[in-house]
Amino acid sequence: MTNEIRQNLTEIQDRITRAAKQCGRAPESVRLVAVSKTKPAKMLKEAVEAGATILGENYIQEALEKTAELAGLDVAWHFIGHLQSNKAKYAVPHFSLIHSVDSLKLAREIDKQAAKINKIQDILVQVNISGEATKSGATDQEAVELVEEIARLENVRIKGLMTMPPYFDDPDRAKPFFRQLKELAGEIRSRGIANVSMNELSMGMTGDFEAAIEEGATLVRVGTAIFGARSYQ
Ligand SMILES: *Cc1c(COP(=O)(O)O)cnc(C)c1O
């Protein structure tokens, strides 16, 4: 198993490097988030020992168990799942980046919890580019206003945007959605809002991360291709 995770990671890193070079980007400008939801702590540890530097988790209860079990492991934890405001207090102490902030209510709660522990919490604003009812995230139109409002919170820093396009068998079809997220980030950047940087674009998963890199992803969130298929019991 150890070897399999190591091999998978090497292969994904190679593909990231190739995809970046192919479009004239520096490979270091793309960071891999190894998405470990539903996978046991043992596998996460193997991934980190094989070179993973960021682990992405979706479910707060599960994440807390793993961060406790793997305390001391030299890795950054990112929260990428839907976060309810009343769970912000559990997320803030453990995660260096929360990718999935989609409301002012959640941002305010993160701010409050971060202030309590003297932390500036880095976040991304999740945008539902496709407008699919099943996906969370602010709409394009809401996103700009949401960023302006969140920017006023003292203990939260917006670093960029995150999105999940619809699933397509052909990853090329996801590109317009990735492109739209990048354009939105550009539009927000041009407003020069204090305390807001738009340097991170979190987009691309197992099926489409190369397309996302081509469109400017700086954080790709890859689970299945590293840890294998998930089974939800
Ligand atoms: C599960 C998940 C991923 C990883 O998906 P894979 O297809 O397994 O790579 C990425 N982003 C989010 C938000 C997820 O929930």
Coordinates of N, CA and C and ligand atoms in Angstrom, one line a residue:
M1 N 0.8 -1.2 0.0 CA 0.0 0.0 0.0 C 0.9 1.3 0.0
T2 N 1.9 1.2 0.8 CA 2.8 2.4 0.9 C 3.3 2.7 -0.5
N3 N 3.8 1.7 -1.2 CA 4.3 1.9 -2.5 C 3.3 2.4 -3.5
E4 N 2.1 2.0 -3.3 CA 1.1 2.4 -4.2 C 0.8 3.9 -4.1
I5 N 0.7 4.4 -2.8 CA 0.5 5.8 -2.6 C 1.7 6.6 -3.1
R6 N 2.9 6.1 -2.8 CA 4.1 6.8 -3.3 C 4.1 6.9 -4.8
Q7 N 3.8 5.8 -5.4 CA 3.8 5.8 -6.9 C 2.7 6.7 -7.5
N8 N 1.6 6.7 -6.9 CA 0.5 7.6 -7.3 C 0.9 9.0 -7.2
L9 N 1.5 9.4 -6.0 CA 1.9 10.7 -5.8 C 3.0 11.2 -6.8
T10 N 3.9 10.3 -7.0 CA 5.0 10.7 -8.0 C 4.4 10.9 -9.4
E11 N 3.4 10.0 -9.7 CA 2.8 10.2 -11.0 C 2.0 11.5 -11.1
I12 N 1.3 11.8 -10.1 CA 0.5 13.0 -10.1 C 1.4 14.3 -10.1
Q13 N 2.5 14.2 -9.3 CA 3.4 15.4 -9.4 C 4.0 15.5 -10.7
D14 N 4.3 14.4 -11.4 CA 4.9 14.5 -12.7 C 3.9 15.1 -13.7
R15 N 2.6 14.7 -13.6 CA 1.6 15.2 -14.5 C 1.4 16.7 -14.2
I16 N 1.5 17.1 -13.0 CA 1.3 18.5 -12.6 C 2.5 19.3 -13.3
T17 N 3.7 18.8 -13.1 CA 4.9 19.4 -13.7 C 4.7 19.6 -15.2
R18 N 4.3 18.5 -15.9 CA 4.2 18.5 -17.3 C 3.1 19.5 -17.8
A19 N 2.0 19.4 -17.1 CA 0.8 20.3 -17.5 C 1.3 21.8 -17.3
A20 N 2.0 22.1 -16.2 CA 2.4 23.5 -16.0 C 3.4 23.9 -17.1
K21 N 4.4 23.0 -17.4 CA 5.4 23.4 -18.4 C 4.8 23.6 -19.7
Q22 N 3.8 22.7 -20.0 CA 3.1 22.8 -21.3 C 2.5 24.1 -21.6
C23 N 2.1 24.8 -20.5 CA 1.4 26.1 -20.8 C 2.3 27.2 -20.3
G24 N 3.6 26.9 -20.1 CA 4.6 28.0 -19.8 C 4.5 28.5 -18.4
R25 N 4.0 27.6 -17.5 CA 4.0 28.0 -16.1 C 5.0 27.3 -15.3
A26 N 5.5 27.9 -14.2 CA 6.5 27.3 -13.3 C 5.7 26.2 -12.6
P27 N 6.3 25.0 -12.6 CA 5.6 23.9 -11.9 C 5.4 24.2 -10.4
E28 N 6.3 25.0 -9.8 CA 6.1 25.3 -8.4 C 4.9 26.2 -8.1
S29 N 4.4 26.8 -9.2 CA 3.2 27.7 -9.0 C 1.9 26.9 -8.8
V30 N 2.0 25.6 -8.9 CA 0.8 24.7 -8.7 C 1.1 23.8 -7.5
R31 N 0.3 23.9 -6.4 CA 0.5 23.1 -5.3 C -0.6 22.0 -5.2
L32 N -0.2 20.8 -4.8 CA -1.1 19.7 -4.8 C -1.7 19.5 -3.4
V33 N -3.0 19.5 -3.3 CA -3.7 19.2 -2.1 C -4.1 17.7 -2.2
A34 N -3.6 16.9 -1.3 CA -3.9 15.5 -1.3 C -5.2 15.3 -0.5
V35 N -6.3 15.0 -1.3 CA -7.6 15.0 -0.6 C -7.9 13.6 0.0
S36 N -7.9 13.6 1.3 CA -7.9 12.3 2.1 C -9.2 12.0 2.8
K37 N -10.3 12.6 2.4 CA -11.5 12.3 3.1 C -11.9 10.8 2.9
T38 N -12.4 10.3 4.0 CA -12.8 8.9 4.1 C -11.6 7.9 4.3
K39 N -10.4 8.4 4.1 CA -9.2 7.5 4.1 C -8.7 7.5 5.6
P40 N -8.1 6.3 6.0 CA -7.6 6.2 7.4 C -6.3 7.0 7.6
A41 N -6.1 7.4 8.8 CA -4.9 8.2 9.2 C -3.6 7.6 8.7
K42 N -3.6 6.3 8.8 CA -2.4 5.5 8.3 C -2.0 5.9 6.9
M43 N -3.0 6.0 6.0 CA -2.7 6.3 4.6 C -2.3 7.7 4.5
L44 N -2.8 8.6 5.3 CA -2.4 10.0 5.2 C -1.0 10.1 5.6
K45 N -0.6 9.4 6.6 CA 0.8 9.4 7.1 C 1.7 8.9 6.0
E46 N 1.3 7.9 5.3 CA 2.1 7.3 4.2 C 2.3 8.4 3.1
A47 N 1.2 9.1 2.8 CA 1.3 10.1 1.8 C 2.2 11.2 2.2
V48 N 2.2 11.6 3.4 CA 3.1 12.7 3.8 C 4.5 12.2 3.8
E49 N 4.8 10.9 4.2 CA 6.1 10.4 4.2 C 6.6 10.3 2.7
A50 N 5.7 10.2 1.8 CA 6.0 10.1 0.4 C 6.1 11.4 -0.3
G51 N 5.9 12.5 0.5 CA 6.1 13.8 -0.1 C 4.9 14.8 -0.1
A52 N 3.8 14.3 0.3 CA 2.6 15.2 0.3 C 2.8 16.3 1.3
T53 N 2.5 17.5 1.0 CA 2.8 18.6 1.9 C 1.5 19.2 2.4
I54 N 0.4 19.0 1.7 CA -0.9 19.5 2.1 C -2.0 18.4 2.0
L55 N -2.7 18.2 3.1 CA -3.8 17.3 3.1 C -5.1 18.0 3.1
G56 N -6.1 17.6 2.3 CA -7.4 18.3 2.2 C -8.5 17.4 2.8
E57 N -9.2 17.9 3.8 CA -10.3 17.1 4.4 C -11.7 17.9 4.2
N58 N -12.7 17.1 4.2 CA -14.1 17.6 3.9 C -15.0 17.6 5.1
Y59 N -14.8 16.7 6.0 CA -15.8 16.5 7.1 C -15.2 16.8 8.4
I60 N -15.8 17.7 9.2 CA -15.1 18.3 10.3 C -14.8 17.2 11.4
Q61 N -15.8 16.4 11.7 CA -15.6 15.4 12.7 C -14.5 14.4 12.4
E62 N -14.5 13.9 11.2 CA -13.5 13.0 10.7 C -12.1 13.7 10.7
A63 N -12.1 15.0 10.3 CA -10.9 15.7 10.2 C -10.3 15.9 11.6
L64 N -11.1 16.2 12.6 CA -10.6 16.4 13.9 C -10.0 15.1 14.5
E65 N -10.6 14.0 14.2 CA -10.0 12.7 14.6 C -8.6 12.5 14.0
K66 N -8.5 12.8 12.7 CA -7.2 12.6 12.0 C -6.2 13.6 12.5
T67 N -6.6 14.9 12.6 CA -5.5 15.8 13.0 C -5.0 15.5 14.4
A68 N -5.9 14.9 15.3 CA -5.5 14.5 16.6 C -4.5 13.3 16.5
E69 N -5.0 12.3 15.7 CA -4.1 11.1 15.6 C -2.8 11.4 14.9
L70 N -2.8 12.4 14.0 CA -1.5 12.7 13.3 C -0.8 14.0 13.8
A71 N -1.2 14.4 15.0 CA -0.5 15.6 15.6 C 1.0 15.4 15.5
G72 N 1.7 16.5 15.1 CA 3.1 16.4 15.0 C 3.6 16.1 13.6
L73 N 2.7 15.6 12.8 CA 3.1 15.3 11.4 C 3.3 16.6 10.7
D74 N 4.4 16.7 9.9 CA 4.8 17.9 9.3 C 4.0 18.1 8.0
V75 N 2.8 18.6 8.1 CA 1.9 18.8 6.9 C 0.9 19.9 7.2
A76 N 0.5 20.6 6.1 CA -0.5 21.6 6.3 C -1.9 21.0 6.0
W77 N -2.9 21.3 6.8 CA -4.2 20.8 6.7 C -5.1 21.9 6.0
H78 N -5.8 21.5 4.9 CA -6.7 22.5 4.3 C -8.1 21.9 4.5
F79 N -9.1 22.8 4.8 CA -10.5 22.3 4.8 C -11.1 22.7 3.5
I80 N -11.7 21.7 2.8 CA -12.2 21.9 1.5 C -13.7 21.6 1.4
G81 N -14.3 21.1 2.5 CA -15.7 20.7 2.4 C -16.7 21.8 2.8
H82 N -17.9 21.5 2.7 CA -18.9 22.5 3.2 C -18.8 22.7 4.7
L83 N -18.7 23.9 5.2 CA -18.6 24.1 6.6 C -19.8 24.9 7.1
Q84 N -20.4 24.3 8.1 CA -21.5 25.1 8.8 C -20.9 26.1 9.8
S85 N -21.6 27.2 9.9 CA -21.0 28.3 10.8 C -20.7 27.7 12.2
N86 N -21.7 26.9 12.7 CA -21.5 26.4 14.0 C -20.3 25.5 14.2
K87 N -19.7 25.1 13.1 CA -18.5 24.2 13.2 C -17.2 24.9 12.9
A88 N -17.3 26.2 12.7 CA -16.1 27.0 12.5 C -15.1 26.9 13.6
K89 N -15.7 26.9 14.8 CA -14.8 26.8 16.0 C -13.9 25.6 16.0
Y90 N -14.3 24.5 15.4 CA -13.5 23.3 15.3 C -12.5 23.4 14.2
A91 N -12.9 24.1 13.1 CA -12.0 24.2 11.9 C -10.8 25.1 12.1
V92 N -11.1 26.3 12.7 CA -10.1 27.3 12.7 C -8.8 26.9 13.4
P93 N -8.8 26.2 14.5 CA -7.5 25.9 15.1 C -6.6 24.9 14.3
H94 N -7.2 24.2 13.4 CA -6.5 23.1 12.7 C -6.1 23.4 11.3
F95 N -6.8 24.3 10.6 CA -6.6 24.4 9.2 C -5.9 25.7 8.8
S96 N -4.8 25.6 8.0 CA -4.1 26.8 7.5 C -4.9 27.5 6.4
L97 N -5.7 26.8 5.7 CA -6.5 27.4 4.6 C -7.9 26.7 4.6
I98 N -8.9 27.5 4.6 CA -10.3 27.0 4.4 C -10.7 27.4 3.0
H99 N -10.9 26.4 2.1 CA -11.2 26.7 0.7 C -12.7 27.1 0.4
S100 N -13.6 26.8 1.4 CA -15.0 26.7 1.1 C -15.9 27.8 1.8
V101 N -15.4 29.0 1.9 CA -16.2 30.0 2.5 C -17.2 30.6 1.5
D102 N -18.5 30.4 1.8 CA -19.5 30.8 0.8 C -20.5 31.7 1.3
S103 N -20.3 32.2 2.6 CA -21.3 33.2 3.1 C -20.7 34.1 4.1
L104 N -21.3 35.3 4.3 CA -20.8 36.2 5.2 C -20.9 35.7 6.6
K105 N -22.0 35.0 6.8 CA -22.3 34.4 8.2 C -21.1 33.5 8.6
L106 N -20.7 32.6 7.7 CA -19.6 31.7 8.0 C -18.3 32.5 8.2
A107 N -18.1 33.4 7.3 CA -16.8 34.2 7.4 C -16.8 35.0 8.8
R108 N -17.9 35.5 9.2 CA -18.0 36.2 10.5 C -17.7 35.2 11.7
E109 N -18.2 34.0 11.6 CA -17.9 33.1 12.6 C -16.4 32.6 12.6
I110 N -15.9 32.5 11.5 CA -14.5 32.1 11.4 C -13.6 33.3 12.0
D111 N -14.0 34.5 11.7 CA -13.3 35.7 12.2 C -13.3 35.7 13.7
K112 N -14.5 35.4 14.3 CA -14.7 35.4 15.7 C -13.8 34.3 16.4
Q113 N -13.8 33.2 15.8 CA -13.1 32.1 16.4 C -11.6 32.3 16.2
A114 N -11.2 32.9 15.1 CA -9.8 33.2 14.8 C -9.3 34.2 15.8
A115 N -10.1 35.2 16.1 CA -9.7 36.3 17.0 C -9.5 35.7 18.4
K116 N -10.3 34.7 18.8 CA -10.1 34.1 20.1 C -8.8 33.4 20.3
I117 N -8.2 32.9 19.2 CA -6.9 32.3 19.4 C -5.8 33.1 18.7
N118 N -6.1 34.4 18.5 CA -5.0 35.3 17.9 C -4.5 34.8 16.6
K119 N -5.4 34.3 15.8 CA -5.0 33.8 14.5 C -5.6 34.7 13.4
I120 N -4.8 34.8 12.3 CA -5.4 35.4 11.1 C -5.7 34.1 10.2
Q121 N -6.9 33.9 9.9 CA -7.3 32.7 9.2 C -7.3 33.0 7.7
D122 N -6.5 32.3 7.0 CA -6.5 32.4 5.5 C -7.7 31.6 4.9
I123 N -8.4 32.2 4.0 CA -9.6 31.5 3.4 C -9.6 31.8 1.9
L124 N -10.4 30.9 1.2 CA -10.8 31.2 -0.2 C -12.3 31.4 -0.2
V125 N -12.8 32.1 -1.1 CA -14.2 32.2 -1.3 C -14.6 31.2 -2.4
Q126 N -15.6 30.4 -2.0 CA -16.1 29.3 -3.0 C -17.1 29.9 -3.9
V127 N -16.9 29.8 -5.2 CA -17.9 30.3 -6.1 C -18.5 29.2 -6.9
N128 N -19.8 29.2 -7.0 CA -20.5 28.2 -7.8 C -20.7 28.7 -9.2
I129 N -19.6 28.6 -10.0 CA -19.6 29.1 -11.3 C -20.7 28.6 -12.2
S130 N -21.0 27.3 -12.1 CA -22.0 26.7 -13.0 C -23.4 27.0 -12.5
G131 N -23.6 27.4 -11.3 CA -24.9 27.7 -10.8 C -25.7 26.5 -10.5
E132 N -25.1 25.3 -10.5 CA -25.8 24.1 -10.2 C -26.4 24.1 -8.8
A133 N -27.6 23.7 -8.7 CA -28.3 23.8 -7.4 C -27.7 22.9 -6.3
T134 N -27.0 21.8 -6.8 CA -26.5 20.9 -5.8 C -25.1 21.3 -5.2
K135 N -24.6 22.4 -5.8 CA -23.2 22.8 -5.4 C -23.3 24.1 -4.5
S136 N -22.4 24.1 -3.5 CA -22.4 25.3 -2.6 C -21.5 26.4 -3.3
G137 N -21.6 27.5 -2.7 CA -20.7 28.6 -3.3 C -21.6 29.8 -3.6
A138 N -20.9 31.0 -3.6 CA -21.6 32.2 -4.0 C -21.7 32.2 -5.5
T139 N -22.8 32.9 -6.0 CA -22.8 33.1 -7.5 C -21.7 34.1 -7.9
D140 N -21.4 34.1 -9.1 CA -20.5 35.1 -9.7 C -20.8 36.5 -9.2
Q141 N -22.1 36.9 -9.3 CA -22.5 38.2 -8.9 C -22.3 38.5 -7.4
E142 N -22.7 37.5 -6.6 CA -22.6 37.6 -5.2 C -21.1 37.7 -4.7
A143 N -20.3 37.0 -5.5 CA -18.9 36.8 -5.0 C -18.2 38.1 -4.7
V144 N -18.3 39.1 -5.7 CA -17.6 40.3 -5.5 C -18.0 41.1 -4.2
E145 N -19.3 41.1 -4.0 CA -19.8 41.8 -2.8 C -19.4 41.0 -1.6
L146 N -19.5 39.7 -1.7 CA -19.1 38.9 -0.5 C -17.6 39.2 -0.1
V147 N -16.8 39.2 -1.2 CA -15.3 39.5 -0.9 C -15.2 40.9 -0.2
E148 N -15.9 41.9 -0.7 CA -15.8 43.2 -0.1 C -16.2 43.2 1.3
E149 N -17.3 42.4 1.6 CA -17.7 42.4 3.0 C -16.8 41.6 3.9
I150 N -16.3 40.5 3.4 CA -15.4 39.7 4.2 C -14.1 40.4 4.5
A151 N -13.7 41.2 3.5 CA -12.4 41.9 3.6 C -12.4 42.8 4.8
R152 N -13.5 43.2 5.3 CA -13.5 44.1 6.5 C -13.3 43.4 7.8
L153 N -13.3 42.1 7.8 CA -13.1 41.3 9.0 C -11.6 41.2 9.3
E154 N -11.3 41.5 10.6 CA -9.9 41.6 11.0 C -9.1 40.3 11.0
N155 N -9.7 39.3 11.4 CA -9.0 38.0 11.6 C -9.1 37.0 10.4
V156 N -9.6 37.5 9.3 CA -9.7 36.6 8.1 C -9.0 37.3 6.9
R157 N -8.3 36.5 6.2 CA -7.6 37.0 5.0 C -8.0 36.2 3.8
I158 N -8.6 36.9 2.8 CA -8.9 36.2 1.5 C -7.7 36.1 0.6
K159 N -7.4 34.9 0.2 CA -6.3 34.6 -0.6 C -6.6 34.3 -2.1
G160 N -7.9 34.1 -2.3 CA -8.3 33.7 -3.7 C -9.7 33.1 -3.7
L161 N -9.9 32.3 -4.8 CA -11.2 31.7 -5.0 C -11.1 30.2 -5.3
M162 N -12.2 29.5 -5.0 CA -12.3 28.1 -5.2 C -13.5 27.8 -6.0
T163 N -13.5 26.8 -6.9 CA -14.7 26.3 -7.5 C -14.7 24.8 -7.8
M164 N -15.8 24.3 -8.0 CA -16.0 22.9 -8.5 C -17.0 23.0 -9.7
P165 N -16.4 22.8 -10.9 CA -17.3 22.8 -12.1 C -18.1 21.5 -12.1
P166 N -19.1 21.4 -13.0 CA -19.9 20.2 -13.1 C -18.9 19.1 -13.5
Y167 N -19.3 17.8 -13.3 CA -18.5 16.7 -13.8 C -18.7 16.5 -15.3
F168 N -17.6 16.4 -16.0 CA -17.7 16.0 -17.4 C -16.7 14.8 -17.7
D169 N -17.1 13.9 -18.5 CA -16.1 12.8 -18.9 C -14.9 13.5 -19.6
D170 N -15.2 14.5 -20.4 CA -14.1 15.2 -21.1 C -13.7 16.4 -20.4
P171 N -12.5 16.4 -19.8 CA -12.1 17.5 -18.9 C -12.0 18.9 -19.7
D172 N -11.9 18.8 -21.0 CA -11.9 20.1 -21.7 C -13.1 20.9 -21.5
R173 N -14.2 20.1 -21.3 CA -15.5 20.9 -21.1 C -15.6 21.6 -19.8
A174 N -14.7 21.3 -18.9 CA -14.7 22.1 -17.6 C -13.9 23.4 -17.7
K175 N -13.1 23.5 -18.8 CA -12.2 24.7 -19.0 C -13.0 26.0 -18.9
P176 N -14.1 26.1 -19.6 CA -14.8 27.5 -19.5 C -15.1 27.9 -18.1
F177 N -15.4 26.9 -17.2 CA -15.7 27.2 -15.8 C -14.5 27.7 -15.1
F178 N -13.4 27.0 -15.3 CA -12.1 27.4 -14.7 C -11.7 28.8 -15.2
R179 N -11.9 29.0 -16.5 CA -11.5 30.3 -17.1 C -12.3 31.4 -16.4
Q180 N -13.6 31.1 -16.2 CA -14.5 32.1 -15.6 C -14.1 32.4 -14.2
L181 N -13.6 31.4 -13.4 CA -13.1 31.7 -12.1 C -11.9 32.6 -12.1
K182 N -11.0 32.4 -13.1 CA -9.8 33.2 -13.2 C -10.2 34.6 -13.6
E183 N -11.2 34.7 -14.5 CA -11.6 36.1 -14.9 C -12.2 36.8 -13.7
L184 N -13.0 36.1 -12.9 CA -13.6 36.7 -11.7 C -12.5 37.2 -10.7
A185 N -11.5 36.4 -10.5 CA -10.4 36.7 -9.7 C -9.7 38.0 -10.2
G186 N -9.6 38.1 -11.5 CA -9.0 39.3 -12.1 C -9.8 40.5 -11.9
E187 N -11.1 40.3 -12.0 CA -12.0 41.5 -11.8 C -12.0 41.9 -10.3
I188 N -11.9 41.0 -9.4 CA -11.8 41.4 -8.0 C -10.5 42.0 -7.7
R189 N -9.4 41.5 -8.3 CA -8.1 42.1 -8.1 C -8.1 43.5 -8.5
S190 N -8.7 43.8 -9.7 CA -8.7 45.1 -10.2 C -9.4 46.1 -9.3
R191 N -10.2 45.7 -8.4 CA -10.8 46.6 -7.5 C -9.9 47.0 -6.4
G192 N -8.8 46.3 -6.2 CA -7.8 46.7 -5.2 C -8.4 46.8 -3.8
I193 N -9.1 45.8 -3.4 CA -9.8 45.8 -2.1 C -8.7 45.5 -1.0
A194 N -8.7 46.4 0.0 CA -7.6 46.2 1.1 C -7.8 44.8 1.7
N195 N -6.7 44.2 2.0 CA -6.6 42.9 2.7 C -7.1 41.7 1.9
V196 N -7.2 42.0 0.6 CA -7.6 40.9 -0.3 C -6.5 40.6 -1.3
S197 N -6.0 39.4 -1.4 CA -5.2 39.0 -2.5 C -5.9 37.9 -3.3
M198 N -5.6 37.9 -4.6 CA -6.3 36.9 -5.5 C -5.3 36.0 -6.1
N199 N -4.3 35.6 -5.3 CA -3.2 34.8 -5.9 C -3.5 33.3 -6.0
E200 N -4.5 32.9 -5.3 CA -4.8 31.4 -5.3 C -6.1 31.1 -6.0
L201 N -6.0 30.1 -6.9 CA -7.2 29.6 -7.6 C -7.2 28.1 -7.3
S202 N -8.2 27.7 -6.4 CA -8.3 26.3 -6.1 C -9.3 25.6 -7.0
M203 N -8.8 24.9 -8.0 CA -9.7 24.2 -9.0 C -9.0 23.1 -9.6
G204 N -9.8 22.1 -9.9 CA -9.2 20.9 -10.6 C -9.1 19.7 -9.6
M205 N -9.6 18.5 -10.0 CA -9.6 17.3 -9.2 C -9.1 16.2 -10.0
T206 N -9.2 15.0 -9.6 CA -8.6 13.8 -10.3 C -8.9 13.9 -11.8
G207 N -10.2 14.1 -12.2 CA -10.5 14.0 -13.6 C -10.2 15.2 -14.4
D208 N -9.8 16.3 -13.8 CA -9.6 17.5 -14.6 C -8.5 18.5 -14.2
F209 N -7.6 18.0 -13.4 CA -6.6 18.9 -12.8 C -5.7 19.5 -13.9
E210 N -5.4 18.7 -14.9 CA -4.5 19.3 -15.9 C -5.2 20.4 -16.7
A211 N -6.5 20.3 -17.0 CA -7.3 21.3 -17.6 C -7.3 22.6 -16.7
A212 N -7.4 22.3 -15.4 CA -7.4 23.4 -14.5 C -6.1 24.2 -14.4
I213 N -5.0 23.4 -14.5 CA -3.7 24.0 -14.5 C -3.5 24.9 -15.7
E214 N -4.0 24.4 -16.8 CA -3.9 25.2 -18.1 C -4.7 26.5 -17.9
E215 N -5.7 26.5 -17.1 CA -6.5 27.7 -16.9 C -6.1 28.5 -15.7
G216 N -5.0 28.1 -15.1 CA -4.5 29.0 -14.0 C -4.6 28.5 -12.6
A217 N -4.9 27.2 -12.4 CA -5.0 26.7 -11.0 C -3.7 26.9 -10.3
T218 N -3.8 27.3 -9.0 CA -2.6 27.3 -8.2 C -2.6 26.2 -7.1
L219 N -3.9 25.7 -6.8 CA -4.1 24.6 -5.9 C -5.0 23.6 -6.6
V220 N -4.5 22.4 -6.8 CA -5.3 21.3 -7.3 C -5.6 20.3 -6.2
R221 N -6.9 19.9 -6.2 CA -7.3 19.0 -5.1 C -7.6 17.6 -5.6
V222 N -6.6 16.8 -5.3 CA -6.7 15.4 -5.9 C -6.8 14.3 -4.9
G223 N -7.9 13.6 -4.9 CA -8.1 12.5 -4.0 C -7.9 11.1 -4.6
T224 N -8.9 10.7 -5.4 CA -9.0 9.4 -6.0 C -7.7 8.9 -6.6
A225 N -7.0 9.8 -7.4 CA -5.8 9.4 -8.1 C -4.6 9.1 -7.1
I226 N -4.8 9.6 -5.9 CA -3.7 9.3 -4.9 C -4.0 8.2 -4.0
F227 N -5.3 8.3 -3.4 CA -5.6 7.3 -2.4 C -6.5 6.2 -2.9
G228 N -7.0 6.2 -4.1 CA -7.9 5.2 -4.6 C -9.3 5.6 -4.4
A229 N -10.2 4.8 -5.0 CA -11.7 5.2 -4.9 C -12.1 5.2 -3.5
R230 N -13.1 6.0 -3.2 CA -13.6 6.1 -1.8 C -14.9 5.3 -1.7
S231 N -15.1 4.6 -0.6 CA -16.4 4.0 -0.4 C -17.0 4.6 0.9
Y232 N -18.2 5.1 0.7 CA -18.9 5.7 1.8 C -19.9 4.7 2.4
Q233 N -19.5 4.3 3.7 CA -20.4 3.3 4.4 C -21.6 4.0 5.1
Ligands
LIG1 C1 -13.5 15.0 -2.8 C2 -13.1 16.3 -3.3 C3 -12.0 16.4 -4.1 C4 -11.2 15.3 -4.7 O1 -11.9 14.6 -5.7 P1 -11.2 13.4 -6.5 O2 -12.1 13.3 -7.7 O3 -11.3 12.2 -5.7 O4 -9.9 13.9 -6.9 C5 -11.7 17.7 -4.5 N1 -12.4 18.8 -4.1 C6 -13.4 18.7 -3.3 C7 -14.1 19.9 -2.8 C8 -13.8 17.4 -2.9 O5 -14.9 17.3 -2.1

